[in-house]
JSON list of C-alpha atoms and ligand atoms in Angstrom, two decimals:
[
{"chain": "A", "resi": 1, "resn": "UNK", "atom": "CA", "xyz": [0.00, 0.00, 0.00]},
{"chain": "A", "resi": 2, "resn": "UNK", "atom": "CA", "xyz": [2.34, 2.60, 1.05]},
{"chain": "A", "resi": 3, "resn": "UNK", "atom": "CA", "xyz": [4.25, 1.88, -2.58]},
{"chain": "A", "resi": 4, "resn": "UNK", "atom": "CA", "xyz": [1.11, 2.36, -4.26]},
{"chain": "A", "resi": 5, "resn": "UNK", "atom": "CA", "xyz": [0.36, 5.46, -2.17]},
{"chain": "A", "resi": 6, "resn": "UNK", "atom": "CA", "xyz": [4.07, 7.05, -3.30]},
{"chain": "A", "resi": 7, "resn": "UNK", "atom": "CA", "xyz": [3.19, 5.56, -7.39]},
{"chain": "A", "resi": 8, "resn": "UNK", "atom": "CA", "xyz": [0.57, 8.10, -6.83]},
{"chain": "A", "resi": 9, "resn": "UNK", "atom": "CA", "xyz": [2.30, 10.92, -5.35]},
{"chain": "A", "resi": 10, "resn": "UNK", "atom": "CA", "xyz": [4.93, 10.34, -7.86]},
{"chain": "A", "resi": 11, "resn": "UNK", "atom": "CA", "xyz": [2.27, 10.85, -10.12]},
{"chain": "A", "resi": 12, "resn": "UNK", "atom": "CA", "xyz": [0.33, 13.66, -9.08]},
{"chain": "A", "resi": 13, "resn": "UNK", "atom": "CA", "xyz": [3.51, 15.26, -8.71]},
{"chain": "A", "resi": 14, "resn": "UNK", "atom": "CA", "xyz": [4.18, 14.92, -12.44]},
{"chain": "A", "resi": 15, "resn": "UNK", "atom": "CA", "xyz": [0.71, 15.73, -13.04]},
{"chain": "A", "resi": 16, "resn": "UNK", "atom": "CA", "xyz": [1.35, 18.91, -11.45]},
{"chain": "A", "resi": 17, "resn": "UNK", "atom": "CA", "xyz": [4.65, 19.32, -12.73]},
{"chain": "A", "resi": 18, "resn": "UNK", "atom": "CA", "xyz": [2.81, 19.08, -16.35]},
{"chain": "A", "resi": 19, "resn": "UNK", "atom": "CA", "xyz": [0.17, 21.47, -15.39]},
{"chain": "A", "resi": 20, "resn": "UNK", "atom": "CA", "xyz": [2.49, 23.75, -14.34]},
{"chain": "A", "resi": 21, "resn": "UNK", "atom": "CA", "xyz": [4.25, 23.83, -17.14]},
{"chain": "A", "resi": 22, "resn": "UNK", "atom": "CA", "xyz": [0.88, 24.24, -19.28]},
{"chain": "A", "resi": 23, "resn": "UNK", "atom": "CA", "xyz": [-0.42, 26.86, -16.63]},
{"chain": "A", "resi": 24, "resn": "UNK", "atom": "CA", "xyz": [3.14, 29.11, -17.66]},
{"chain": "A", "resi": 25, "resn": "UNK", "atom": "CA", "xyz": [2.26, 28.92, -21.28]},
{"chain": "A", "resi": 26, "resn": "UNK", "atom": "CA", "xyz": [-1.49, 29.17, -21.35]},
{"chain": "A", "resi": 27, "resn": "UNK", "atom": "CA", "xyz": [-4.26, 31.40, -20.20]},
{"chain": "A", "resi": 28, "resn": "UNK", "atom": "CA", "xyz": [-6.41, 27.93, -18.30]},
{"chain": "A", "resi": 29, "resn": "UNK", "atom": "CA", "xyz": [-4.54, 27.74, -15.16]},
{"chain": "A", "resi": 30, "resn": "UNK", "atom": "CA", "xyz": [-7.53, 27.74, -13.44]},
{"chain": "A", "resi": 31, "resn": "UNK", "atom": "CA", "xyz": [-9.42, 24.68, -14.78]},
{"chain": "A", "resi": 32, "resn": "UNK", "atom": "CA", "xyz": [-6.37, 22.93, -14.90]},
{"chain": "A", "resi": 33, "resn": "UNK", "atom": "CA", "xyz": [-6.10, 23.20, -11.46]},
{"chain": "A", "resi": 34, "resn": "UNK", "atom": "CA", "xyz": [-9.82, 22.10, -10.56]},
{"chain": "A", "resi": 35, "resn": "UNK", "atom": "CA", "xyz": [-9.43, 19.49, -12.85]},
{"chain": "A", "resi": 36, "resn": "UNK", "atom": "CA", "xyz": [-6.41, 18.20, -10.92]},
{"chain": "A", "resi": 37, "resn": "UNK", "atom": "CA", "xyz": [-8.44, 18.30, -7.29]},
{"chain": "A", "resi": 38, "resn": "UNK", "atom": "CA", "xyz": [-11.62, 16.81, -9.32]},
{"chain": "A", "resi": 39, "resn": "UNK", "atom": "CA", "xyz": [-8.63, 13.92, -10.07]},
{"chain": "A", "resi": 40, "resn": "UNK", "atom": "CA", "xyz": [-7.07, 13.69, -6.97]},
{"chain": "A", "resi": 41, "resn": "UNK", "atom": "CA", "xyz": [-10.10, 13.23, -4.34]},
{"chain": "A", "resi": 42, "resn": "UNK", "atom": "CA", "xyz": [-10.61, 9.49, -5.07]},
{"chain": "A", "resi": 43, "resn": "UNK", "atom": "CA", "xyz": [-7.12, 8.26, -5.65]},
{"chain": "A", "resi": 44, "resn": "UNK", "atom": "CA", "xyz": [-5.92, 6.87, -2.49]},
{"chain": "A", "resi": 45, "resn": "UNK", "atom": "CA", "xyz": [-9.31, 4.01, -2.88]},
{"chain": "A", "resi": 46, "resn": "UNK", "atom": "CA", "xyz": [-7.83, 3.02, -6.65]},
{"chain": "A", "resi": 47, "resn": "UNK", "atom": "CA", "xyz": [-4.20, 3.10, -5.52]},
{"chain": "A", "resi": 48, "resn": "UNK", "atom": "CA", "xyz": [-5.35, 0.84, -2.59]},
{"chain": "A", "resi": 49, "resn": "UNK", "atom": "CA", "xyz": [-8.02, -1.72, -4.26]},
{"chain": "A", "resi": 50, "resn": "UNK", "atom": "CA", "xyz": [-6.83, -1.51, -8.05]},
{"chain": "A", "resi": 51, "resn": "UNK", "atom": "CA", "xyz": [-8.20, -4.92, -8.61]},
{"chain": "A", "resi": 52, "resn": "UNK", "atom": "CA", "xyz": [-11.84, -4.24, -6.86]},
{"chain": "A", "resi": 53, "resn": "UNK", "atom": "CA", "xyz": [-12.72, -0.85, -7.76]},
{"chain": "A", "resi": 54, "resn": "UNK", "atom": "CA", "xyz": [-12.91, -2.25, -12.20]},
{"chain": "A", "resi": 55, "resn": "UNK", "atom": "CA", "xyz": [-14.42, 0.02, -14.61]},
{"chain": "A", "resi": 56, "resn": "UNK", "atom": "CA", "xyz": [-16.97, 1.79, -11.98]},
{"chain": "A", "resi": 57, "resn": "UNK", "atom": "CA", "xyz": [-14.97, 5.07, -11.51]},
{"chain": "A", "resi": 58, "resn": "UNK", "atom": "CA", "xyz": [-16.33, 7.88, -9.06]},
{"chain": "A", "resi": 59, "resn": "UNK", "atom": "CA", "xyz": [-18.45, 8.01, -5.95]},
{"chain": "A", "resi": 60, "resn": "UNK", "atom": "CA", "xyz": [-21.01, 4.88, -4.96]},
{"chain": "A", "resi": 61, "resn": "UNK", "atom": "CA", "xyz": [-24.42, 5.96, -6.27]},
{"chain": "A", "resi": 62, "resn": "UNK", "atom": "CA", "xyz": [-28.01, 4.87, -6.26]},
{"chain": "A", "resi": 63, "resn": "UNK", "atom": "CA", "xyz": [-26.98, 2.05, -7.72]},
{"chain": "A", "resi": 64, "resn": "UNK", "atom": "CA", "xyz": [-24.40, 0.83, -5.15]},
{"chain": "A", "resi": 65, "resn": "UNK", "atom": "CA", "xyz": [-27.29, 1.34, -2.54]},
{"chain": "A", "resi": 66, "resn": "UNK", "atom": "CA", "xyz": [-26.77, 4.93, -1.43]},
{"chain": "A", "resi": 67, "resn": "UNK", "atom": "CA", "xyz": [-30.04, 5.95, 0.08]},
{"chain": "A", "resi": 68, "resn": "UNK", "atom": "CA", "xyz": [-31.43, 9.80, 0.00]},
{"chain": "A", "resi": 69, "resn": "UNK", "atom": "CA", "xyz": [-32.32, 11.01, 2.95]},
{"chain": "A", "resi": 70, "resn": "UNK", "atom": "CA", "xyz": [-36.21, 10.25, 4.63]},
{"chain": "A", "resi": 71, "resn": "UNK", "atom": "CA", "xyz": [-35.59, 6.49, 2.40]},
{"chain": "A", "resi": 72, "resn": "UNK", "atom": "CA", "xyz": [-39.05, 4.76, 3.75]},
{"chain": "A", "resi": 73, "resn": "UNK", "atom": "CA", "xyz": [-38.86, 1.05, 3.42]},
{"chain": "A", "resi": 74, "resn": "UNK", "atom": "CA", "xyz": [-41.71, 1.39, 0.87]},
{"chain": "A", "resi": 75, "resn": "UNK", "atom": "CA", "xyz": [-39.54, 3.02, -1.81]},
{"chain": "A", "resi": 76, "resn": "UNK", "atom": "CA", "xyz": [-39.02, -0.10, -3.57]},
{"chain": "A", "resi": 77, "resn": "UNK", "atom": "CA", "xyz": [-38.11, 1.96, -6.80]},
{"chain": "A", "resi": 78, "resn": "UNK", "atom": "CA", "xyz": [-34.62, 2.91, -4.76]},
{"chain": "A", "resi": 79, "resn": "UNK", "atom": "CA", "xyz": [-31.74, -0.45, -5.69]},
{"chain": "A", "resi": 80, "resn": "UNK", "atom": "CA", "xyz": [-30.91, 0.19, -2.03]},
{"chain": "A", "resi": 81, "resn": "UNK", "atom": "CA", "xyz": [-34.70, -1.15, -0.85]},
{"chain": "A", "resi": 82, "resn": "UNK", "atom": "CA", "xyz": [-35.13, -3.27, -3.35]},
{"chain": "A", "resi": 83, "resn": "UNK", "atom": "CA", "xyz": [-32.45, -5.51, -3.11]},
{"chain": "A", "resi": 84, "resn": "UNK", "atom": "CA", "xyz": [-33.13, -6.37, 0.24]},
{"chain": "A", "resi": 85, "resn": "UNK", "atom": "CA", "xyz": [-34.15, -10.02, 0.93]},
{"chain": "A", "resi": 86, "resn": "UNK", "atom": "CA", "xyz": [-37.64, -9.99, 0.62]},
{"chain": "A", "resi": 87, "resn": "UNK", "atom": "CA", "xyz": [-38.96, -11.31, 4.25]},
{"chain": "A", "resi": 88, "resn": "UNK", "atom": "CA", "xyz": [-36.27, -8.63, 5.56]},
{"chain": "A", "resi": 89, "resn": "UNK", "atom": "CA", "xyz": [-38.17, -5.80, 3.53]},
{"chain": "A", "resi": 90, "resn": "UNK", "atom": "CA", "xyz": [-41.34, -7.08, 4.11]},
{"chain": "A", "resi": 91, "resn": "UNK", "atom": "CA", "xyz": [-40.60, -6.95, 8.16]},
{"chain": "A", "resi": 92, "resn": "UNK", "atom": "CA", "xyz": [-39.12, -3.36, 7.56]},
{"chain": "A", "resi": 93, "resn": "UNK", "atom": "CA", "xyz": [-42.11, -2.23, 6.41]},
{"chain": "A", "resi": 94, "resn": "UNK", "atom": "CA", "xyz": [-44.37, -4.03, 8.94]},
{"chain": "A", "resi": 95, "resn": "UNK", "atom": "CA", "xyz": [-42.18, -1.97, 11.68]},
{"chain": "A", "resi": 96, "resn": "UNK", "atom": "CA", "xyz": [-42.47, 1.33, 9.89]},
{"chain": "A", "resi": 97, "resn": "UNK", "atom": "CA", "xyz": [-46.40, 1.19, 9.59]},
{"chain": "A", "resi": 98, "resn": "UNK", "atom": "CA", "xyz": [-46.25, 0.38, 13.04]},
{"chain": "A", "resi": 99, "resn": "UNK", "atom": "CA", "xyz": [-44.72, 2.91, 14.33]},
{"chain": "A", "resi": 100, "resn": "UNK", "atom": "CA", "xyz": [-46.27, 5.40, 12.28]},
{"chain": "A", "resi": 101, "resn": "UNK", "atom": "CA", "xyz": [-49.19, 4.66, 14.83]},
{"chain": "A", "resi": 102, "resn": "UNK", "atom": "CA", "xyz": [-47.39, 4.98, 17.68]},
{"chain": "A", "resi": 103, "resn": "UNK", "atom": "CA", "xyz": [-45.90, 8.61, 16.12]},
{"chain": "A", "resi": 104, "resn": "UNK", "atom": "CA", "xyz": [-42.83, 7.96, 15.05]},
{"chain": "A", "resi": 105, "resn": "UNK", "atom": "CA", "xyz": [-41.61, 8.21, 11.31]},
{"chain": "A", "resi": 106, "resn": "UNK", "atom": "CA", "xyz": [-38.53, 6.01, 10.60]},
{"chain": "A", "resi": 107, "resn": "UNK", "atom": "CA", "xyz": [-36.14, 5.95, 7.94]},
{"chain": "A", "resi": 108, "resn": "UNK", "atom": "CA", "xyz": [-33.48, 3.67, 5.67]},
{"chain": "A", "resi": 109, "resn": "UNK", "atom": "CA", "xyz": [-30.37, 5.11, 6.21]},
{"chain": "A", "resi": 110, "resn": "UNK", "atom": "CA", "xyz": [-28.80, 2.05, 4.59]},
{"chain": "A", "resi": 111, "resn": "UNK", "atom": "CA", "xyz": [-30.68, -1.11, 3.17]},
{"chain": "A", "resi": 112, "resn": "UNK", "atom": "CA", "xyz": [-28.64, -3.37, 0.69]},
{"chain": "A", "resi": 113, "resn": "UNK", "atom": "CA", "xyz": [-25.28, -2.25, -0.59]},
{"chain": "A", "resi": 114, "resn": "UNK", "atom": "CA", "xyz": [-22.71, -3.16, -3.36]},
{"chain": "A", "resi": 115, "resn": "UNK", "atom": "CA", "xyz": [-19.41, -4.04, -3.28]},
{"chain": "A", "resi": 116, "resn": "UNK", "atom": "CA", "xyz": [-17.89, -1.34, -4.22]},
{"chain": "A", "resi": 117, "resn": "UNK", "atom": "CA", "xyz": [-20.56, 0.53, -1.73]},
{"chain": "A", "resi": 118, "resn": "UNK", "atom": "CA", "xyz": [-18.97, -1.85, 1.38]},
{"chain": "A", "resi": 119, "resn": "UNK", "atom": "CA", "xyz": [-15.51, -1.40, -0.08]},
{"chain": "A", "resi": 120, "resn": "UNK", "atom": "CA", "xyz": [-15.32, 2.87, -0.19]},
{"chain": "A", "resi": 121, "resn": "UNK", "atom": "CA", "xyz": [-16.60, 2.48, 3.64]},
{"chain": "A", "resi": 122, "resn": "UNK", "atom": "CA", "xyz": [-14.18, 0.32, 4.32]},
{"chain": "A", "resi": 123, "resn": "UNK", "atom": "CA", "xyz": [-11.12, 2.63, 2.90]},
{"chain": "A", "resi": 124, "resn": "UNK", "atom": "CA", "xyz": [-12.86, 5.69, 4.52]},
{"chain": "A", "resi": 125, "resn": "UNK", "atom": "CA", "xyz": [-12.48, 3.70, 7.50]},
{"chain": "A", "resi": 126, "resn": "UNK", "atom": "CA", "xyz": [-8.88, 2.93, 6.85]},
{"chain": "A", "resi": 127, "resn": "UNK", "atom": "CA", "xyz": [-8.27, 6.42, 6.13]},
{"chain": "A", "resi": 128, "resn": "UNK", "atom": "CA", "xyz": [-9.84, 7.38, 9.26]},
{"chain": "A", "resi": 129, "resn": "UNK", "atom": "CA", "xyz": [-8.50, 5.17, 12.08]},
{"chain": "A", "resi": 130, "resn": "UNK", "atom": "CA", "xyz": [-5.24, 4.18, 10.38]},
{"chain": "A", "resi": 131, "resn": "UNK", "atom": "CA", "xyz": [-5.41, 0.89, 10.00]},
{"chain": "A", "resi": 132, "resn": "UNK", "atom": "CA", "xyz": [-7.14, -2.09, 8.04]},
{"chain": "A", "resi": 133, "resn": "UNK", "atom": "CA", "xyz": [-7.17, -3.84, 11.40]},
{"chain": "A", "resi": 134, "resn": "UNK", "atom": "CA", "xyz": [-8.53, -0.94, 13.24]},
{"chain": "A", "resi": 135, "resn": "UNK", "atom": "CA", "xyz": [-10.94, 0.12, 10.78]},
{"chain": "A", "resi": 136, "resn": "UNK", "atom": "CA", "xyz": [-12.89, -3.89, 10.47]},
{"chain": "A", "resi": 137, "resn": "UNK", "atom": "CA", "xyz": [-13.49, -3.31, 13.83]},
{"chain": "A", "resi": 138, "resn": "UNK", "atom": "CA", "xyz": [-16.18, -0.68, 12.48]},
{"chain": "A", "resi": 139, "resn": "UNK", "atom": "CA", "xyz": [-16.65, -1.86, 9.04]},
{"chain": "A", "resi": 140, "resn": "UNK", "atom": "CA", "xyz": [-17.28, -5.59, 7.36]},
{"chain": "A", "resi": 141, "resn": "UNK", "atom": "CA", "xyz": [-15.51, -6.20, 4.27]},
{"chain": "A", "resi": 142, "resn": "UNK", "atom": "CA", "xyz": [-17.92, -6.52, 0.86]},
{"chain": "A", "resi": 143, "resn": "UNK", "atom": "CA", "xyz": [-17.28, -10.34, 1.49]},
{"chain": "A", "resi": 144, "resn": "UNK", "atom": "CA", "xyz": [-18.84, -10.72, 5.46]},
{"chain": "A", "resi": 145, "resn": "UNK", "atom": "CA", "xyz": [-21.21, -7.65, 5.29]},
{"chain": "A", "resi": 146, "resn": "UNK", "atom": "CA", "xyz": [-24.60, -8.70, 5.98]},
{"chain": "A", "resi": 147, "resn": "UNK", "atom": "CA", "xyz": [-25.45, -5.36, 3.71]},
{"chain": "A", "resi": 148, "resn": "UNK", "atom": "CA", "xyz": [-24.22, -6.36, 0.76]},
{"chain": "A", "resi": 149, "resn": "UNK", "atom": "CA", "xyz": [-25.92, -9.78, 1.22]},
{"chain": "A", "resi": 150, "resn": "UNK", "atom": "CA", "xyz": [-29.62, -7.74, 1.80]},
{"chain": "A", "resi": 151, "resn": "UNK", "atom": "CA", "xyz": [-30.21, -8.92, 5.12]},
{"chain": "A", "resi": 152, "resn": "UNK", "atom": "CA", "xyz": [-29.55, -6.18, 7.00]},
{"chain": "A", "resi": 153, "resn": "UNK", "atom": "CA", "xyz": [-30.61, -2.72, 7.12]},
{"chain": "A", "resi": 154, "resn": "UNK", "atom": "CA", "xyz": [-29.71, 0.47, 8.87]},
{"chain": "A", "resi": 155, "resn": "UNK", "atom": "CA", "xyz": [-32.58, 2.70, 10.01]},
{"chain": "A", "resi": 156, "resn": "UNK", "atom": "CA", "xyz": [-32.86, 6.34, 11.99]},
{"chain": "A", "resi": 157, "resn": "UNK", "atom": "CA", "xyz": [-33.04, 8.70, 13.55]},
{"chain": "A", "resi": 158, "resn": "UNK", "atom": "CA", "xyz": [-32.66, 7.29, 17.24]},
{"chain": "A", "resi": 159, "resn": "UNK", "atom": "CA", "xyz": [-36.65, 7.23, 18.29]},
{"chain": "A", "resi": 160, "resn": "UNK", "atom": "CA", "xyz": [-37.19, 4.69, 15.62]},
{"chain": "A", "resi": 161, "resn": "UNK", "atom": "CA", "xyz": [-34.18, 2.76, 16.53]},
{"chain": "A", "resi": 162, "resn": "UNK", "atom": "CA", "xyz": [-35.48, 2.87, 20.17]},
{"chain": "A", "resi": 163, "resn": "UNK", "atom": "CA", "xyz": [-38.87, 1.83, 18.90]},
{"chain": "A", "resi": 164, "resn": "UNK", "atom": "CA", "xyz": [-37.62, -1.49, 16.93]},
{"chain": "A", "resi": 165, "resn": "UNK", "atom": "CA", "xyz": [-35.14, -2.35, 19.74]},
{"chain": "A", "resi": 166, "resn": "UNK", "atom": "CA", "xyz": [-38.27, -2.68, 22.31]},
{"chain": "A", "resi": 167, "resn": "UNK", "atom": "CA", "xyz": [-40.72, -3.64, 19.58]},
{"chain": "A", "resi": 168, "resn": "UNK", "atom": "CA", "xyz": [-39.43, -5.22, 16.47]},
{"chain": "A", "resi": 169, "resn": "UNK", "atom": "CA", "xyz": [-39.08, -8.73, 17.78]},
{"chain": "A", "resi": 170, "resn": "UNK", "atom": "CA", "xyz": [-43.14, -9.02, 17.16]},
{"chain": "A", "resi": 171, "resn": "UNK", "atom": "CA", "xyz": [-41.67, -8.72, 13.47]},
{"chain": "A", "resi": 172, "resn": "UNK", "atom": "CA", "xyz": [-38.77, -10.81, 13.26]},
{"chain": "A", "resi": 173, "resn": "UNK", "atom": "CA", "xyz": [-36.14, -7.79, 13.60]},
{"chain": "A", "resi": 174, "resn": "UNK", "atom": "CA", "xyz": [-33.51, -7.63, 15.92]},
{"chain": "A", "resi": 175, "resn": "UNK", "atom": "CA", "xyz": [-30.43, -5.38, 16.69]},
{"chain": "A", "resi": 176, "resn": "UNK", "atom": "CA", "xyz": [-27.61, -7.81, 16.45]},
{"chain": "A", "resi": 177, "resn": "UNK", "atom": "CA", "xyz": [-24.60, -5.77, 16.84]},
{"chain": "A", "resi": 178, "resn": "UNK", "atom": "CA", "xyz": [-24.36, -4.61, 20.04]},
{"chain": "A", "resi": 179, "resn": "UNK", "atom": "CA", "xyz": [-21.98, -1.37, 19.04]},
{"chain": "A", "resi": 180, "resn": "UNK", "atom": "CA", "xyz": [-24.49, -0.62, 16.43]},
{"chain": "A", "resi": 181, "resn": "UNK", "atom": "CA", "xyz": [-28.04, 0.49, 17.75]},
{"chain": "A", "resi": 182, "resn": "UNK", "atom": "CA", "xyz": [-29.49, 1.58, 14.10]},
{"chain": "A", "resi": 183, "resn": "UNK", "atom": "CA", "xyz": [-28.39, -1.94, 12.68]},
{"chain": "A", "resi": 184, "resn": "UNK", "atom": "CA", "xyz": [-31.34, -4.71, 12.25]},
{"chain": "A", "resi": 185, "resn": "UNK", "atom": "CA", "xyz": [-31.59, -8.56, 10.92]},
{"chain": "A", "resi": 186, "resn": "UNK", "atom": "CA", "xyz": [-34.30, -10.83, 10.49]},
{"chain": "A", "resi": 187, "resn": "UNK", "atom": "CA", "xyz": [-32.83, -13.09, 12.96]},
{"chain": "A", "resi": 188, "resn": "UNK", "atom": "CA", "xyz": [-36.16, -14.65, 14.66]},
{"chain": "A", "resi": 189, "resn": "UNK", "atom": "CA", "xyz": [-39.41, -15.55, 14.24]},
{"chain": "A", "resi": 190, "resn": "UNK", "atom": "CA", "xyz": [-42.11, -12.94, 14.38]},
{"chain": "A", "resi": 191, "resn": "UNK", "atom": "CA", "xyz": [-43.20, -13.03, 17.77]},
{"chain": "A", "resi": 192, "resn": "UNK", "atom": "CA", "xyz": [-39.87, -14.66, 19.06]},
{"chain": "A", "resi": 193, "resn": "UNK", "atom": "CA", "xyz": [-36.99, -13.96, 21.27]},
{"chain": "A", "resi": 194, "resn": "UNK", "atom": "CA", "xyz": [-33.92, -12.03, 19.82]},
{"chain": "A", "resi": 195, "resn": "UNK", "atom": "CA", "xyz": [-30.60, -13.77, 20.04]},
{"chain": "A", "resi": 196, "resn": "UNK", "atom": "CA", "xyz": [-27.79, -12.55, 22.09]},
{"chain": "A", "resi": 197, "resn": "UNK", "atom": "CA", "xyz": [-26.15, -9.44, 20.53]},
{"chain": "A", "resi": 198, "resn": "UNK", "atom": "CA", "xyz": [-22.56, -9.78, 19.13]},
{"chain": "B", "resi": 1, "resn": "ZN", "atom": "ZN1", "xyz": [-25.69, -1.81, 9.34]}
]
């Protein structure tokens, strides 16, 4: 990694070295400039995962599962929703008409994901705390994440978490990572007991 990560500040540095060059003897420093930040920003995630990230270039989108915000669990037309197991989504929305009578209006903050979704977490995470070791202790790989799979979803604000925690079991959903109180599974029967929280 840190080879790759000095590849690519080798060549940003003759990226720049270039645009200076064409700066001095044109008049478009200044898009050559934004185009080199526009460039830049997703690097380190290529330069890390050369052989995951393919042809999809740029940010996760809809398509990877990114959610807009107030996501209800009946926006099936969203990749995100819709790619959720079916007796998962189906429970999902069973809580959220619930609790619609009891007040409260939840949302999908994350539903199913994509790879490359699970991956970009996982190198923000990397960024952030340092470390690949450091960082799966927050985030699953694309290969063990119960997102990418559809059978798990992430739902807000903290009222509806609260809500599902005490009355989602009637469904089927239960919190099952104890670090992680927006973060449900169909893990047991409706009407059952939830399983010990790992
Ligand atoms: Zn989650």
């Amino acid at each position: 990694m840190r080879t790759d990560d000095l590849i690519t500040r080798e060549r940003r540095m003759t990226a720049l070295s270039a645009l200076a060059i064409v700066a001095a003897i044109t008049s478009f420093a200044v898009a050559a400039c934004t185009t080199v930040s526009a460039q830049g920003d997703p690097a380190p995630s290529t330069a890390d995962q050369p052989s995951t990230t393919g042809r999809a270039s740029g940010p996760p989108g809809s398509d990877d599962g990114v959610l807009p915000e107030k996501t209800s669990a009946f926006d099936t037309d969203l990749p995100g929703i819709a790619k959720l197991d079916p007796a998962l989504l189906k429970a999902v929305q069973q809580a959220e008409t619930a609790m619609k009578k009891d007040g409260i209006t939840m949302q999908v903050t994350t539903g199913w994901r994509s790879k490359k979704y699970q991956q970009e977490l996982l190198d923000k995470a990397i960024r952030k705390y340092g470390s690949r070791k450091k960082a799966l202790e927050f985030v699953s790989t694309p290969e063990e994440s119960h997102h990418v799979t559809g059978n798990a979803v992430d739902i807000g604000p903290t009222d509806a978490d609260d809500w599902i925690i005490r009355k989602g079991a009637r469904f089927g959903l239960c919190q099952t990572l104890s670090n992680e109180m927006w973060h449900f599974e169909l893990v047991t029967t409706p009407g059952g007991e939830c399983p010990p929280m790992s």
